[in-house]
Each structure stands twice: as structure tokens, then as C-alpha cells.
């Protein structure tokens, strides 16, 4: 079977693309290597999606998945290893189990958050560990927040969290920040932000949920434990597009597209966090997917 479109990734952007394609009677296969829903599925509460006052990220993802399944989407839990385009313009998508053919492909494979690589880290994601201050910051209103990171995103998140939190405790591995001077100045001038340099996270405390953090000072090697039910990990993201590099233009691993989500290869599109963009939010991920689908419908016609 040759699908109208194969979507690589089962997050919000990929499933939104599938939704629009299916409603236009296109055949769609969604390939996801882990769990459908993407990063938003780990968010305990979503309160900034238009028309939905409050919903858990997992429920949002489940509703969207069920919506595309009801419309006839095919799906497989497989890891895409390569994408090739033949002389007839058909894409061959090879996974760790199978090979599929399609007239178009949508890359919606997102990014991986860089982690601390400590024991039980995966268990605490969504149960204390967060990656998005825009998404989860409002839930900490009136509380103290903890944040690890030393570059622009970490500083932006620390400043944003002061809108909700009484204090923001910020920890960096080295003795300085790596980012824009204007942000450094803002962090230093903000009386709610308490920066501790030269701190290396050693351990997460807690059973079902996070209850504390153990740091080691990289200079004097003294250990210090903090009691907290939250921590924002802001040490970077890792795009995963190298395996498709011959079909794309990449900037630091992120896919370059135009406003129609088109890549340099006709019939190949990129949406969501995997592409180079300035804003990475749930609503913009869905927006990317819708635009890509409408571009595909035009391409196929």
C-alpha cells in the first residue's frame, strides 16, 4: 500500500496533521517509537489551550489520538531509521521492523529534553520534574520554584516564574551564565531569583512524587539537600534529525522550513519542535500540523 502521508511522530503536531488529512479523505500512517502524545502528555495540567479551561496533558493527547483513530488513521509503534525518495517521487520509510511507502512524509519527531541522567529521573517526569515554565509555572502560584540551568532558556524561565512564585531558586553547574547579557542583568536584578553557582545535582528524593534534591558544590564538595516538590530542568534540547540530513537543511540539528512547513525536498514536511522556530507551545504545534496537512492536500492535488 502507498499511503497519502506517513507521519513520523505521534505528538500534538503529528496528530493534528493526521486529523486534517483524514478529514480530507487521505490515507495516513502514524509512526511513533515510544508513546503517543509527545511531551505534552507529561504535563499534569494544560490551561493555555484555547477553548479548554483545564485538562491534563495525558487526557489531551488521548482525546486527540482517539479522534484520529475514529477517522481511520493507521498507526504503529516503530522507530523510523531512514527516509528515501525514489525516482518516481515515492518515499520509502524504513523502521526497525518494516518498510512503508508514501506520497508524502511529515517529520513530527520532536526533540529530546537533555536530562541529568540520574536514577529514577523518568519516574519523576510529570511528578515533580518539568521542562516548560510557560506550561507548568502557573501551577506553582504562591510557592517556591527550583530550576537547573545556566543559558538563555533557563534565565527566561526563571524570570517568567517570578510572575507566579514567591522565590525562584536557580542552580548552575559553573560559576557564571552562558547567555545574553540583557537576560543576565535581569536575573541579577530580580529580587525573587536566588542563584547558586557551582552546583551539581546528585540525587532526586521521593517515592511516587519528587520531595527533594541533593546537590554537591563542585568547589568544596559539600552536599546540600533541598526539600521541594518541583524542579525545572533547563539544560537544553536534542533534535534527532541527523538520520534524515540528506533530505533536509538543518540548523544546529533543527529542520529549516518555510511558512507552509515545506522542507527542501518536495513532499517532505516538518512540524512542531523538530523544526527551527521561535515559539514552542502546544497551540503552535497543532498549528504547524494543520498547516502541513493543508500544504500536503494542495501538493497531492
Coordinates of C-alpha atoms in Angstrom, one line a residue:
X1 CA 0.0 0.0 0.0
X2 CA 1.2 3.5 -0.8
X3 CA -0.2 5.9 1.8
X4 CA -1.0 9.5 1.0
X5 CA 1.1 10.5 4.0
X6 CA 3.3 8.9 6.7
X7 CA 3.7 11.0 9.8
X8 CA 6.8 10.4 11.9
X9 CA 5.9 11.1 15.4
X10 CA 2.7 10.8 17.5
X11 CA 2.8 14.1 19.4
X12 CA 0.4 17.0 19.1
X13 CA 1.8 18.4 15.8
X14 CA 1.8 15.0 14.1
X15 CA -1.6 14.0 15.2
X16 CA -3.0 17.4 14.2
X17 CA -1.6 16.9 10.7
X18 CA -3.2 13.5 10.7
X19 CA -6.5 14.9 11.8
X20 CA -6.7 17.4 8.9
X21 CA -5.5 14.9 6.3
X22 CA -8.0 12.2 7.4
X23 CA -10.9 14.7 7.3
X24 CA -9.9 15.3 3.7
X25 CA -10.1 11.5 2.9
X26 CA -6.4 10.9 2.8
X27 CA -4.8 7.7 3.9
X28 CA -2.5 8.2 6.9
X29 CA 0.0 6.1 8.8
X30 CA 1.4 7.5 12.1
X31 CA 4.7 6.0 13.3
X32 CA 5.7 6.6 16.9
X33 CA 8.6 5.0 18.6
X34 CA 7.5 5.3 22.2
X35 CA 4.2 6.6 23.4
X36 CA 1.5 8.6 21.5
X37 CA 1.0 12.0 22.9
X38 CA 4.5 13.5 22.8
X39 CA 6.0 15.8 25.5
X40 CA 2.6 17.4 26.4
X41 CA 1.5 14.0 27.8
X42 CA 3.8 14.5 30.7
X43 CA 2.3 17.9 31.7
X44 CA 0.0 17.5 34.7
X45 CA -2.2 20.4 33.7
X46 CA -2.8 22.4 30.5
X47 CA -4.5 25.7 31.0
X48 CA -3.5 27.7 28.0
X49 CA -5.1 25.9 25.1
X50 CA -7.9 27.9 23.5
X51 CA -11.5 26.8 24.5
X52 CA -10.2 24.3 27.1
X53 CA -10.1 25.8 30.5
X54 CA -8.2 22.9 32.1
X55 CA -7.1 19.5 31.0
X56 CA -4.2 17.2 31.8
X57 CA -1.6 16.7 29.0
X58 CA -2.3 13.0 29.0
X59 CA -6.1 13.5 28.6
X60 CA -5.5 16.0 25.8
X61 CA -3.2 13.5 24.0
X62 CA -5.7 10.6 24.5
X63 CA -8.6 12.7 23.1
X64 CA -6.6 13.7 20.0
X65 CA -5.3 10.1 19.5
X66 CA -8.9 8.7 19.7
X67 CA -10.1 11.4 17.3
X68 CA -7.7 10.3 14.6
X69 CA -8.3 6.6 15.2
X70 CA -12.0 7.1 14.8
X71 CA -11.3 8.8 11.5
X72 CA -9.4 5.8 10.2
X73 CA -5.7 6.5 11.0
X74 CA -3.3 3.6 10.9
X75 CA -0.6 3.6 13.5
X76 CA 2.4 1.5 14.5
X77 CA 4.9 1.7 17.4
X78 CA 8.1 1.6 15.4
X79 CA 11.2 3.7 15.2
X80 CA 11.9 5.3 11.8
X81 CA 15.5 4.7 10.8
X82 CA 15.7 6.2 7.4
X83 CA 13.6 8.0 4.7
X84 CA 14.4 7.8 1.0
X85 CA 12.7 9.2 -2.1
X86 CA 12.8 7.2 -5.3
X87 CA 12.8 8.4 -8.9
X88 CA 9.0 8.3 -9.0
X89 CA 8.6 10.6 -6.1
X90 CA 7.5 7.9 -3.7
X91 CA 9.0 7.9 -0.2
X92 CA 10.4 4.7 1.3
X93 CA 10.2 4.9 5.1
X94 CA 12.2 2.2 6.9
X95 CA 11.6 1.4 10.5
X96 CA 13.2 -1.1 12.9
X97 CA 10.6 -3.6 11.8
X98 CA 9.1 -2.7 8.4
X99 CA 9.3 -0.6 5.3
X100 CA 6.4 1.6 4.2
X101 CA 5.7 3.7 1.1
X102 CA 4.0 7.1 0.9
X103 CA 3.5 10.0 -1.4
X104 CA 4.4 12.5 1.4
X105 CA 6.0 12.4 4.8
X106 CA 5.6 14.7 7.8
X107 CA 8.5 14.8 10.3
X108 CA 6.9 15.4 13.7
X109 CA 9.6 13.6 15.7
X110 CA 10.1 16.5 18.2
X111 CA 13.2 16.8 20.4
X112 CA 14.5 15.1 23.4
X113 CA 15.0 17.1 26.5
X114 CA 18.5 16.9 27.8
X115 CA 18.3 15.1 31.2
X116 CA 20.6 14.9 34.2
X117 CA 20.8 11.1 33.7
X118 CA 20.2 10.3 37.4
X119 CA 18.4 7.3 38.9
X120 CA 14.6 7.4 38.8
X121 CA 14.6 10.6 36.6
X122 CA 12.0 9.1 34.2
X123 CA 9.7 8.3 37.2
X124 CA 9.6 11.9 38.3
X125 CA 8.9 13.5 34.9
X126 CA 5.4 14.9 35.3
X127 CA 5.6 14.1 39.1
X128 CA 7.8 17.0 40.0
X129 CA 10.2 17.3 37.1
X130 CA 9.1 19.9 34.5
X131 CA 10.6 21.3 31.3
X132 CA 8.2 24.1 30.4
X133 CA 7.7 27.1 32.7
X134 CA 5.0 28.5 30.4
X135 CA 3.0 25.3 30.8
X136 CA 3.6 24.4 34.4
X137 CA 4.6 27.7 36.1
X138 CA 1.0 28.8 36.9
X139 CA 0.5 25.7 39.0
X140 CA 3.2 26.9 41.4
X141 CA 1.5 30.2 42.2
X142 CA 2.4 31.3 45.7
X143 CA 5.1 28.6 46.0
X144 CA 8.9 28.5 45.7
X145 CA 10.3 27.1 42.4
X146 CA 13.5 25.3 41.7
X147 CA 15.3 25.4 38.4
X148 CA 18.6 24.0 36.9
X149 CA 20.3 25.6 34.0
X150 CA 22.6 28.5 33.0
X151 CA 21.7 29.6 29.5
X152 CA 19.1 31.8 27.8
X153 CA 16.1 29.4 28.2
X154 CA 16.9 28.8 31.9
X155 CA 17.1 32.6 32.6
X156 CA 13.9 33.3 30.6
X157 CA 12.1 30.6 32.6
X158 CA 13.4 31.9 35.9
X159 CA 12.2 35.4 35.1
X160 CA 8.8 34.1 34.0
X161 CA 8.4 32.0 37.1
X162 CA 8.7 35.1 39.3
X163 CA 5.3 36.2 38.0
X164 CA 3.8 33.2 39.9
X165 CA 6.3 32.2 42.6
X166 CA 7.4 33.8 45.8
X167 CA 11.0 32.7 45.1
X168 CA 12.9 31.0 42.3
X169 CA 16.0 29.0 43.3
X170 CA 18.3 28.8 40.3
X171 CA 21.3 26.4 40.2
X172 CA 24.1 26.5 37.7
X173 CA 26.9 24.0 37.2
X174 CA 29.6 26.6 36.6
X175 CA 30.3 30.0 38.2
X176 CA 28.6 32.1 35.5
X177 CA 25.8 32.2 33.0
X178 CA 26.0 31.3 29.3
X179 CA 23.6 33.7 27.5
X180 CA 22.6 37.2 26.5
X181 CA 23.9 39.9 28.8
X182 CA 20.4 41.5 28.9
X183 CA 19.0 38.4 30.5
X184 CA 21.9 38.0 32.9
X185 CA 21.3 41.6 34.1
X186 CA 17.6 40.9 34.5
X187 CA 18.2 37.8 36.5
X188 CA 20.7 39.5 38.8
X189 CA 18.3 42.5 39.3
X190 CA 15.3 40.3 40.2
X191 CA 14.9 40.1 43.9
X192 CA 12.9 36.9 43.7
X193 CA 15.6 35.0 41.9
X194 CA 18.3 33.3 44.1
X195 CA 21.2 32.0 42.1
X196 CA 23.6 29.4 43.5
X197 CA 26.6 28.7 41.2
X198 CA 28.9 25.6 41.0
X199 CA 26.2 23.1 42.0
X200 CA 25.9 19.6 40.5
X201 CA 22.7 17.7 41.1
X202 CA 23.4 14.3 42.6
X203 CA 20.1 12.8 43.5
X204 CA 16.3 13.1 43.4
X205 CA 14.4 12.4 46.6
X206 CA 10.9 10.9 46.8
X207 CA 8.7 7.9 46.2
X208 CA 5.8 8.4 43.8
X209 CA 6.5 12.2 43.6
X210 CA 9.5 14.4 44.0
X211 CA 10.2 15.6 47.5
X212 CA 13.8 16.9 47.4
X213 CA 17.0 17.5 45.6
X214 CA 20.6 16.7 46.6
X215 CA 23.4 18.9 45.2
X216 CA 27.1 18.8 45.5
X217 CA 29.2 22.0 45.4
X218 CA 31.8 21.5 42.6
X219 CA 34.4 23.6 44.5
X220 CA 34.3 22.5 48.1
X221 CA 32.4 19.1 47.5
X222 CA 29.9 19.9 50.3
X223 CA 26.5 18.4 49.8
X224 CA 23.2 20.2 50.4
X225 CA 19.7 18.9 50.3
X226 CA 16.6 21.0 49.4
X227 CA 13.0 20.0 50.1
X228 CA 10.9 20.7 47.1
X229 CA 8.1 19.1 45.1
X230 CA 9.2 20.8 41.8
X231 CA 12.3 21.3 39.6
X232 CA 12.6 22.7 36.1
X233 CA 15.3 21.1 34.1
X234 CA 16.5 23.7 31.5
X235 CA 19.8 22.3 30.2
X236 CA 18.9 22.1 26.5
X237 CA 17.1 20.0 23.9
X238 CA 18.4 17.5 21.4
X239 CA 16.9 17.3 17.9
X240 CA 17.0 13.9 16.2
X241 CA 17.3 14.7 12.5
X242 CA 20.8 13.6 11.6
X243 CA 19.5 10.3 10.0
X244 CA 17.4 12.4 7.6
X245 CA 20.0 15.1 6.9
X246 CA 20.4 14.3 3.2
X247 CA 16.8 15.4 2.6
X248 CA 16.9 18.5 4.8
X249 CA 18.6 21.8 5.6
X250 CA 19.5 21.7 9.2
X251 CA 20.5 24.5 11.7
X252 CA 22.0 23.1 14.8
X253 CA 20.0 19.9 14.1
X254 CA 16.7 21.7 13.7
X255 CA 14.9 21.5 10.3
X256 CA 14.5 24.6 8.2
X257 CA 11.1 25.0 6.7
X258 CA 9.1 27.8 5.0
X259 CA 5.8 29.0 6.4
X260 CA 4.0 26.1 4.7
X261 CA 6.1 23.6 6.7
X262 CA 7.9 22.6 3.4
X263 CA 11.5 21.3 3.6
X264 CA 14.0 21.5 0.7
X265 CA 12.6 18.1 -0.5
X266 CA 9.2 18.3 -2.3
X267 CA 6.7 16.2 -0.4
X268 CA 8.6 16.2 2.9
X269 CA 7.3 18.5 5.6
X270 CA 8.4 19.2 9.2
X271 CA 6.3 20.4 12.1
X272 CA 6.5 21.1 15.8
X273 CA 9.6 21.1 17.9
X274 CA 11.8 19.3 15.3
X275 CA 11.8 22.4 13.1
X276 CA 13.6 25.7 13.8
X277 CA 11.1 28.1 15.3
X278 CA 10.9 30.8 17.9
X279 CA 7.8 29.6 19.9
X280 CA 7.3 26.0 21.1
X281 CA 3.9 25.7 22.6
X282 CA 1.1 23.2 22.4
X283 CA -1.1 25.5 20.3
X284 CA 1.7 26.3 17.9
X285 CA 2.5 22.6 17.5
X286 CA -1.1 22.0 16.5
X287 CA -0.9 25.0 14.2
X288 CA 2.1 23.5 12.4
X289 CA 0.3 20.2 11.9
X290 CA -2.7 21.9 10.4
X291 CA -0.6 24.0 8.0
X292 CA 1.4 21.0 6.9
X293 CA -1.7 18.9 6.2
X294 CA -3.3 21.7 4.1
X295 CA 0.0 22.1 2.2
X296 CA 0.0 18.3 1.5
X297 CA -3.6 18.4 0.3
X298 CA -2.5 21.0 -2.2
X299 CA 0.6 19.1 -3.1
X300 CA -1.3 15.9 -3.8
X301 CA -3.9 17.6 -5.9

